[in-house]
PDB file of C-alpha atoms in Angstrom:
ATOM      1  CA  MET A   1     -14.756 -20.724   8.827  1.00 51.00           C
ATOM      2  CA  PRO A   2     -16.304 -22.365   5.707  1.00 56.00           C
ATOM      3  CA  VAL A   3     -14.756 -21.487   2.366  1.00 54.00           C
ATOM      4  CA  ALA A   4     -18.042 -20.033   1.064  1.00 54.00           C
ATOM      5  CA  ALA A   5     -18.317 -17.702   4.052  1.00 52.00           C
ATOM      6  CA  ARG A   6     -14.725 -16.548   3.606  1.00 60.00           C
ATOM      7  CA  SER A   7     -15.314 -15.857  -0.084  1.00 60.00           C
ATOM      8  CA  ALA A   8     -18.456 -13.870   0.698  1.00 60.00           C
ATOM      9  CA  GLY A   9     -16.620 -11.874   3.355  1.00 61.00           C
ATOM     10  CA  LEU A  10     -13.790 -11.178   0.916  1.00 71.00           C
ATOM     11  CA  LEU A  11     -16.231  -9.667  -1.582  1.00 81.00           C
ATOM     12  CA  LEU A  12     -18.247  -7.643   0.926  1.00 85.00           C
ATOM     13  CA  LEU A  13     -15.876  -4.708   1.420  1.00 85.00           C
ATOM     14  CA  PRO A  14     -15.000  -4.251  -2.289  1.00 88.00           C
ATOM     15  CA  ALA A  15     -18.724  -4.406  -3.123  1.00 90.00           C
ATOM     16  CA  LEU A  16     -19.500  -1.772  -0.487  1.00 90.00           C
ATOM     17  CA  LEU A  17     -16.643   0.403  -1.746  1.00 90.00           C
ATOM     18  CA  LEU A  18     -17.883   0.277  -5.346  1.00 91.00           C
ATOM     19  CA  THR A  19     -21.462   0.872  -4.232  1.00 91.00           C
ATOM     20  CA  LEU A  20     -20.455   4.058  -2.437  1.00 90.00           C
ATOM     21  CA  CYS A  21     -18.338   5.240  -5.366  1.00 91.00           C
ATOM     22  CA  VAL A  22     -21.173   4.768  -7.846  1.00 90.00           C
ATOM     23  CA  GLY A  23     -24.131   5.680  -5.638  1.00 87.00           C
ATOM     24  CA  MET A  24     -22.913   8.176  -3.059  1.00 87.00           C
ATOM     25  CA  ASP A  25     -25.997  10.285  -3.885  1.00 87.00           C
ATOM     26  CA  TRP A  26     -28.177   7.595  -2.313  1.00 88.00           C
ATOM     27  CA  PHE A  27     -26.724   8.453   1.078  1.00 86.00           C
ATOM     28  CA  GLU A  28     -27.311  12.206   0.809  1.00 84.00           C
ATOM     29  CA  PRO A  29     -30.047  12.229   3.505  1.00 85.00           C
ATOM     30  CA  TRP A  30     -27.567  10.766   5.997  1.00 85.00           C
ATOM     31  CA  PHE A  31     -24.960  13.413   5.219  1.00 82.00           C
ATOM     32  CA  ALA A  32     -27.667  16.068   5.592  1.00 81.00           C
ATOM     33  CA  LEU A  33     -27.922  15.102   9.264  1.00 81.00           C
ATOM     34  CA  ILE A  34     -24.217  15.823   9.704  1.00 81.00           C
ATOM     35  CA  GLU A  35     -23.723  18.873   7.498  1.00 74.00           C
ATOM     36  CA  THR A  36     -26.809  21.045   7.916  1.00 71.00           C
ATOM     37  CA  ASP A  37     -25.321  24.352   6.731  1.00 70.00           C
ATOM     38  CA  SER A  38     -24.183  23.333   3.255  1.00 66.00           C
ATOM     39  CA  ARG A  39     -26.263  23.322   0.088  1.00 73.00           C
ATOM     40  CA  THR A  40     -23.938  20.818  -1.595  1.00 80.00           C
ATOM     41  CA  LEU A  41     -23.635  17.609   0.382  1.00 85.00           C
ATOM     42  CA  ILE A  42     -22.091  15.217  -2.166  1.00 87.00           C
ATOM     43  CA  TYR A  43     -18.678  15.974  -3.638  1.00 88.00           C
ATOM     44  CA  GLY A  44     -19.152  16.509  -7.368  1.00 83.00           C
ATOM     45  CA  ARG A  45     -15.991  18.003  -8.862  1.00 86.00           C
ATOM     46  CA  ASP A  46     -14.974  14.532 -10.026  1.00 86.00           C
ATOM     47  CA  SER A  47     -16.582  11.106  -9.877  1.00 90.00           C
ATOM     48  CA  PHE A  48     -15.650   8.960  -6.914  1.00 93.00           C
ATOM     49  CA  LEU A  49     -15.032   6.008  -9.227  1.00 93.00           C
ATOM     50  CA  ALA A  50     -12.474   7.997 -11.245  1.00 94.00           C
ATOM     51  CA  LEU A  51     -10.772   9.111  -8.036  1.00 94.00           C
ATOM     52  CA  LEU A  52     -10.719   5.509  -6.787  1.00 95.00           C
ATOM     53  CA  LEU A  53      -9.087   4.271 -10.005  1.00 95.00           C
ATOM     54  CA  SER A  54      -6.508   7.059  -9.904  1.00 94.00           C
ATOM     55  CA  HIS A  55      -5.811   6.405  -6.216  1.00 95.00           C
ATOM     56  CA  CYS A  56      -5.365   2.654  -6.815  1.00 95.00           C
ATOM     57  CA  THR A  57      -3.084   3.293  -9.792  1.00 95.00           C
ATOM     58  CA  LEU A  58      -0.810   5.507  -7.697  1.00 94.00           C
ATOM     59  CA  VAL A  59      -0.632   2.934  -4.912  1.00 95.00           C
ATOM     60  CA  LEU A  60      -0.116   0.033  -7.320  1.00 95.00           C
ATOM     61  CA  LEU A  61       2.731   1.705  -9.234  1.00 95.00           C
ATOM     62  CA  SER A  62       4.552   2.992  -6.156  1.00 94.00           C
ATOM     63  CA  SER A  63       4.118  -0.288  -4.249  1.00 94.00           C
ATOM     64  CA  ALA A  64       5.263  -2.399  -7.208  1.00 95.00           C
ATOM     65  CA  LEU A  65       8.388  -0.272  -7.559  1.00 95.00           C
ATOM     66  CA  ALA A  66       9.011  -0.364  -3.791  1.00 94.00           C
ATOM     67  CA  ALA A  67       8.585  -4.161  -3.760  1.00 95.00           C
ATOM     68  CA  LEU A  68      10.942  -4.603  -6.705  1.00 95.00           C
ATOM     69  CA  VAL A  69      13.655  -2.372  -5.253  1.00 94.00           C
ATOM     70  CA  GLY A  70      13.110  -3.458  -1.642  1.00 92.00           C
ATOM     71  CA  ILE A  71      13.318  -7.188  -2.351  1.00 94.00           C
ATOM     72  CA  ALA A  72      16.370  -6.653  -4.556  1.00 93.00           C
ATOM     73  CA  MET A  73      18.065  -4.700  -1.757  1.00 91.00           C
ATOM     74  CA  GLY A  74      17.110  -7.357   0.794  1.00 91.00           C
ATOM     75  CA  ILE A  75      18.570 -10.109  -1.366  1.00 92.00           C
ATOM     76  CA  LEU A  76      21.747  -8.098  -1.988  1.00 91.00           C
ATOM     77  CA  VAL A  77      22.604  -7.507   1.673  1.00 89.00           C
ATOM     78  CA  THR A  78      21.868 -11.097   2.709  1.00 88.00           C
ATOM     79  CA  ARG A  79      24.452 -12.487   0.263  1.00 86.00           C
ATOM     80  CA  PRO A  80      27.995 -12.984   1.605  1.00 83.00           C
ATOM     81  CA  SER A  81      29.328 -10.455  -0.902  1.00 81.00           C
ATOM     82  CA  GLY A  82      26.809  -7.799   0.134  1.00 79.00           C
ATOM     83  CA  ARG A  83      26.833  -8.036   3.934  1.00 80.00           C
ATOM     84  CA  ASP A  84      29.016  -4.936   4.203  1.00 82.00           C
ATOM     85  CA  PHE A  85      26.218  -2.872   2.637  1.00 83.00           C
ATOM     86  CA  LEU A  86      23.614  -3.867   5.250  1.00 80.00           C
ATOM     87  CA  PRO A  87      23.969  -0.729   7.474  1.00 82.00           C
ATOM     88  CA  PHE A  88      23.904   1.553   4.435  1.00 80.00           C
ATOM     89  CA  VAL A  89      20.834  -0.106   2.920  1.00 79.00           C
ATOM     90  CA  SER A  90      18.984  -0.050   6.265  1.00 76.00           C
ATOM     91  CA  GLN A  91      19.693   3.659   6.708  1.00 78.00           C
ATOM     92  CA  LEU A  92      18.759   4.415   3.114  1.00 73.00           C
ATOM     93  CA  ALA A  93      15.438   2.601   3.435  1.00 72.00           C
ATOM     94  CA  SER A  94      14.730   4.389   6.729  1.00 72.00           C
ATOM     95  CA  VAL A  95      15.029   7.813   5.107  1.00 69.00           C
ATOM     96  CA  GLY A  96      11.594   7.501   3.493  1.00 63.00           C
ATOM     97  CA  GLN A  97       9.865   7.090   6.857  1.00 66.00           C
ATOM     98  CA  THR A  98      12.148   9.446   8.764  1.00 70.00           C
ATOM     99  CA  PHE A  99      10.754  12.341   6.740  1.00 69.00           C
ATOM    100  CA  PRO A 100       6.962  12.764   6.800  1.00 71.00           C
ATOM    101  CA  PRO A 101       5.288  12.302   3.402  1.00 72.00           C
ATOM    102  CA  VAL A 102       4.239  15.960   3.410  1.00 74.00           C
ATOM    103  CA  ALA A 103       7.891  16.985   3.715  1.00 74.00           C
ATOM    104  CA  VAL A 104       8.874  14.653   0.870  1.00 75.00           C
ATOM    105  CA  LEU A 105       6.125  16.146  -1.283  1.00 79.00           C
ATOM    106  CA  ALA A 106       7.257  19.674  -0.441  1.00 76.00           C
ATOM    107  CA  LEU A 107      10.829  18.831  -1.453  1.00 77.00           C
ATOM    108  CA  ALA A 108       9.787  16.950  -4.598  1.00 78.00           C
ATOM    109  CA  VAL A 109       7.442  19.593  -6.038  1.00 79.00           C
ATOM    110  CA  PRO A 110      10.170  22.160  -6.903  1.00 79.00           C
ATOM    111  CA  LEU A 111      12.086  19.425  -8.774  1.00 80.00           C
ATOM    112  CA  LEU A 112       9.253  17.406 -10.314  1.00 79.00           C
ATOM    113  CA  GLY A 113       6.373  19.871 -10.451  1.00 79.00           C
ATOM    114  CA  PHE A 114       2.823  19.366  -9.281  1.00 82.00           C
ATOM    115  CA  GLY A 115       0.739  16.278  -9.955  1.00 80.00           C
ATOM    116  CA  THR A 116       1.315  12.545  -9.952  1.00 87.00           C
ATOM    117  CA  LEU A 117       5.110  12.262 -10.134  1.00 89.00           C
ATOM    118  CA  PRO A 118       6.036  13.805  -6.732  1.00 88.00           C
ATOM    119  CA  THR A 119       3.303  11.695  -5.130  1.00 90.00           C
ATOM    120  CA  LEU A 120       4.765   8.531  -6.645  1.00 91.00           C
ATOM    121  CA  VAL A 121       8.223   9.447  -5.302  1.00 88.00           C
ATOM    122  CA  ALA A 122       6.852  10.091  -1.809  1.00 87.00           C
ATOM    123  CA  LEU A 123       4.861   6.844  -1.750  1.00 90.00           C
ATOM    124  CA  PHE A 124       7.818   4.838  -3.059  1.00 90.00           C
ATOM    125  CA  LEU A 125      10.126   6.157  -0.335  1.00 85.00           C
ATOM    126  CA  TYR A 126       7.499   5.764   2.383  1.00 85.00           C
ATOM    127  CA  GLY A 127       6.704   2.161   1.409  1.00 87.00           C
ATOM    128  CA  LEU A 128      10.275   0.939   0.989  1.00 88.00           C
ATOM    129  CA  LEU A 129      11.301   0.351   4.617  1.00 87.00           C
ATOM    130  CA  PRO A 130       8.766  -2.376   5.608  1.00 89.00           C
ATOM    131  CA  ILE A 131       9.617  -4.406   2.512  1.00 93.00           C
ATOM    132  CA  VAL A 132      13.393  -4.165   2.999  1.00 91.00           C
ATOM    133  CA  ARG A 133      13.173  -5.050   6.688  1.00 89.00           C
ATOM    134  CA  ASN A 134      10.887  -8.021   6.163  1.00 91.00           C
ATOM    135  CA  CYS A 135      12.900  -9.323   3.235  1.00 92.00           C
ATOM    136  CA  ILE A 136      16.079  -9.240   5.305  1.00 90.00           C
ATOM    137  CA  ALA A 137      14.320 -10.820   8.295  1.00 88.00           C
ATOM    138  CA  GLY A 138      12.769 -13.549   6.152  1.00 90.00           C
ATOM    139  CA  LEU A 139      15.995 -14.505   4.376  1.00 89.00           C
ATOM    140  CA  ASP A 140      18.134 -14.299   7.524  1.00 87.00           C
ATOM    141  CA  GLY A 141      15.606 -16.418   9.401  1.00 88.00           C
ATOM    142  CA  ILE A 142      16.241 -19.456   7.211  1.00 88.00           C
ATOM    143  CA  SER A 143      18.299 -22.095   8.977  1.00 87.00           C
ATOM    144  CA  ALA A 144      21.879 -22.515   7.739  1.00 86.00           C
ATOM    145  CA  SER A 145      21.328 -26.285   7.695  1.00 89.00           C
ATOM    146  CA  VAL A 146      18.674 -25.826   5.003  1.00 88.00           C
ATOM    147  CA  ARG A 147      21.138 -23.988   2.779  1.00 88.00           C
ATOM    148  CA  GLU A 148      23.786 -26.645   3.449  1.00 88.00           C
ATOM    149  CA  ALA A 149      21.359 -29.369   2.493  1.00 91.00           C
ATOM    150  CA  ALA A 150      20.574 -27.536  -0.752  1.00 88.00           C
ATOM    151  CA  ARG A 151      24.275 -27.191  -1.523  1.00 88.00           C
ATOM    152  CA  GLY A 152      24.729 -30.882  -0.799  1.00 88.00           C
ATOM    153  CA  MET A 153      22.119 -31.609  -3.449  1.00 88.00           C
ATOM    154  CA  GLY A 154      24.266 -29.774  -5.980  1.00 86.00           C
ATOM    155  CA  MET A 155      22.223 -26.579  -6.223  1.00 88.00           C
ATOM    156  CA  SER A 156      23.902 -23.378  -7.382  1.00 87.00           C
ATOM    157  CA  PRO A 157      23.567 -20.171  -5.296  1.00 85.00           C
ATOM    158  CA  LEU A 158      20.934 -18.867  -7.717  1.00 89.00           C
ATOM    159  CA  GLN A 159      18.958 -22.103  -7.516  1.00 89.00           C
ATOM    160  CA  ILE A 160      19.112 -22.025  -3.714  1.00 89.00           C
ATOM    161  CA  LEU A 161      17.782 -18.460  -3.742  1.00 89.00           C
ATOM    162  CA  ARG A 162      14.943 -19.170  -6.169  1.00 89.00           C
ATOM    163  CA  GLN A 163      13.901 -22.654  -5.075  1.00 89.00           C
ATOM    164  CA  VAL A 164      14.660 -22.639  -1.353  1.00 90.00           C
ATOM    165  CA  GLU A 165      15.198 -19.225   0.239  1.00 90.00           C
ATOM    166  CA  LEU A 166      12.552 -17.101  -1.476  1.00 90.00           C
ATOM    167  CA  PRO A 167       9.757 -19.710  -1.079  1.00 90.00           C
ATOM    168  CA  LEU A 168      10.586 -20.143   2.625  1.00 89.00           C
ATOM    169  CA  ALA A 169      10.769 -16.372   3.206  1.00 90.00           C
ATOM    170  CA  ALA A 170       7.720 -15.590   1.045  1.00 90.00           C
ATOM    171  CA  ALA A 171       5.268 -15.257   3.962  1.00 90.00           C
ATOM    172  CA  VAL A 172       7.490 -12.773   5.815  1.00 91.00           C
ATOM    173  CA  ILE A 173       8.182 -10.776   2.643  1.00 93.00           C
ATOM    174  CA  LEU A 174       4.462 -10.689   1.807  1.00 92.00           C
ATOM    175  CA  ALA A 175       3.748  -9.333   5.302  1.00 92.00           C
ATOM    176  CA  GLY A 176       6.145  -6.457   4.574  1.00 92.00           C
ATOM    177  CA  VAL A 177       4.467  -5.749   1.241  1.00 94.00           C
ATOM    178  CA  ARG A 178       1.100  -5.845   3.001  1.00 93.00           C
ATOM    179  CA  THR A 179       2.210  -3.233   5.519  1.00 92.00           C
ATOM    180  CA  SER A 180       3.725  -1.077   2.794  1.00 92.00           C
ATOM    181  CA  VAL A 181       0.621  -1.112   0.592  1.00 95.00           C
ATOM    182  CA  THR A 182      -1.732  -0.404   3.488  1.00 92.00           C
ATOM    183  CA  LEU A 183       0.375   2.575   4.573  1.00 89.00           C
ATOM    184  CA  ASN A 184       0.500   3.902   1.024  1.00 92.00           C
ATOM    185  CA  ILE A 185      -3.270   3.713   0.585  1.00 93.00           C
ATOM    186  CA  ALA A 186      -3.690   6.154   3.460  1.00 89.00           C
ATOM    187  CA  THR A 187      -0.675   8.271   2.534  1.00 89.00           C
ATOM    188  CA  ALA A 188      -1.712   8.616  -1.129  1.00 91.00           C
ATOM    189  CA  ALA A 189      -4.567  10.891  -0.058  1.00 91.00           C
ATOM    190  CA  LEU A 190      -1.953  13.546   0.705  1.00 88.00           C
ATOM    191  CA  GLY A 191      -1.138  13.638  -2.997  1.00 89.00           C
ATOM    192  CA  SER A 192      -4.223  15.786  -3.506  1.00 89.00           C
ATOM    193  CA  THR A 193      -2.372  18.648  -1.829  1.00 86.00           C
ATOM    194  CA  VAL A 194       0.034  18.785  -4.792  1.00 87.00           C
ATOM    195  CA  GLY A 195      -2.451  18.216  -7.589  1.00 84.00           C
ATOM    196  CA  ALA A 196      -2.646  14.410  -7.847  1.00 88.00           C
ATOM    197  CA  ARG A 197      -6.112  12.923  -8.322  1.00 91.00           C
ATOM    198  CA  THR A 198      -6.827  10.726  -5.303  1.00 93.00           C
ATOM    199  CA  LEU A 199      -9.570   9.989  -2.815  1.00 93.00           C
ATOM    200  CA  GLY A 200      -8.023  12.794  -0.796  1.00 92.00           C
ATOM    201  CA  ASP A 201      -9.671  15.348  -3.125  1.00 94.00           C
ATOM    202  CA  PRO A 202     -12.989  15.469  -1.216  1.00 94.00           C
ATOM    203  CA  ILE A 203     -11.111  15.526   2.085  1.00 93.00           C
ATOM    204  CA  ILE A 204      -9.006  18.529   1.052  1.00 92.00           C
ATOM    205  CA  ALA A 205     -12.032  20.277  -0.468  1.00 91.00           C
ATOM    206  CA  GLY A 206     -14.024  19.648   2.691  1.00 90.00           C
ATOM    207  CA  LEU A 207     -11.295  21.033   4.931  1.00 90.00           C
ATOM    208  CA  ILE A 208     -10.937  24.152   2.768  1.00 89.00           C
ATOM    209  CA  ASN A 209     -14.685  24.803   2.546  1.00 86.00           C
ATOM    210  CA  GLY A 210     -15.574  23.637   6.033  1.00 85.00           C
ATOM    211  CA  ASN A 211     -17.781  20.864   4.646  1.00 87.00           C
ATOM    212  CA  VAL A 212     -17.742  17.879   7.004  1.00 89.00           C
ATOM    213  CA  ALA A 213     -19.744  15.750   4.555  1.00 90.00           C
ATOM    214  CA  TYR A 214     -16.969  15.970   1.952  1.00 92.00           C
ATOM    215  CA  VAL A 215     -14.352  14.991   4.531  1.00 92.00           C
ATOM    216  CA  LEU A 216     -16.386  11.984   5.646  1.00 93.00           C
ATOM    217  CA  GLN A 217     -16.959  10.798   2.080  1.00 93.00           C
ATOM    218  CA  GLY A 218     -13.253  10.807   1.291  1.00 93.00           C
ATOM    219  CA  ALA A 219     -12.258   9.304   4.642  1.00 94.00           C
ATOM    220  CA  ILE A 220     -14.819   6.481   4.407  1.00 94.00           C
ATOM    221  CA  LEU A 221     -13.675   5.518   0.910  1.00 95.00           C
ATOM    222  CA  VAL A 222      -9.983   5.557   1.870  1.00 95.00           C
ATOM    223  CA  GLY A 223     -10.741   3.468   4.959  1.00 93.00           C
ATOM    224  CA  LEU A 224     -12.779   0.924   3.006  1.00 94.00           C
ATOM    225  CA  LEU A 225     -10.066   0.645   0.365  1.00 95.00           C
ATOM    226  CA  ALA A 226      -7.408   0.036   3.033  1.00 93.00           C
ATOM    227  CA  LEU A 227      -9.561  -2.589   4.791  1.00 93.00           C
ATOM    228  CA  ALA A 228     -10.450  -4.368   1.537  1.00 93.00           C
ATOM    229  CA  THR A 229      -6.793  -4.475   0.471  1.00 93.00           C
ATOM    230  CA  ASP A 230      -5.655  -5.721   3.871  1.00 91.00           C
ATOM    231  CA  GLN A 231      -8.329  -8.418   3.731  1.00 90.00           C
ATOM    232  CA  LEU A 232      -7.064  -9.481   0.298  1.00 90.00           C
ATOM    233  CA  PHE A 233      -3.495  -9.778   1.588  1.00 91.00           C
ATOM    234  CA  ASP A 234      -4.753 -11.789   4.548  1.00 89.00           C
ATOM    235  CA  ALA A 235      -6.397 -14.243   2.154  1.00 86.00           C
ATOM    236  CA  LEU A 236      -3.180 -14.457   0.113  1.00 86.00           C
ATOM    237  CA  GLN A 237      -1.139 -15.175   3.242  1.00 82.00           C
ATOM    238  CA  ARG A 238      -3.546 -17.920   4.331  1.00 84.00           C
ATOM    239  CA  ARG A 239      -3.368 -19.456   0.864  1.00 81.00           C
ATOM    240  CA  LEU A 240       0.427 -19.281   0.955  1.00 75.00           C
ATOM    241  CA  ASP A 241       0.498 -20.954   4.366  1.00 71.00           C
ATOM    242  CA  VAL A 242      -1.727 -23.772   3.102  1.00 69.00           C
ATOM    243  CA  ARG A 243       0.491 -24.342   0.069  1.00 66.00           C
ATOM    244  CA  ARG A 244       3.586 -24.406   2.287  1.00 62.00           C
TER     245      ARG A 244
END
């Protein structure tokens, strides 16, 4: 595919997402065909753009923290001195996905209160496992002969990690981050049940009031955000492959 066509395709979904956030009122006649019994067809308790920014901030913070901790854990257990911790780290990372996010939120609210903080905790735990697994798989997948060659060149263990192992494992680690972020974009909508401002607000309001139009508006925006983000990661992975 030509570069220009790829660039245009990369901008299409974000442009559509922003268009819907700013001009959802333009599509009111279409929602009127779906929700005929409601006087209010467009969710108006908060602007969609504000909800999008809040939703992205939650995902960005939780995913950045999960990536930082997950990669650090992956590096730790792939070192000779940390191999004994591999079962413990794997089980610890699995806890976040063993419990459903709703259960994590329910347990976090009594300790952290309502709002953003329990949602961040739930998203962090839920997004940790794919990053840890892929980091371990990427680092363990490097041939021992490559490490031996690096040692033969006089590199220190830290230099081997930074200049050899992490660059070679970068594509696999990025795939784990991609999975984690995509999962968290969908899961973040549940934060609206505990008072966080997310694109789940119109979905929850629609379910409570029986307004299908609200539910569709929230679901479409969450879906477009997930697709646009996944498309961005796909472009990053292709760029990384070319550089390699």
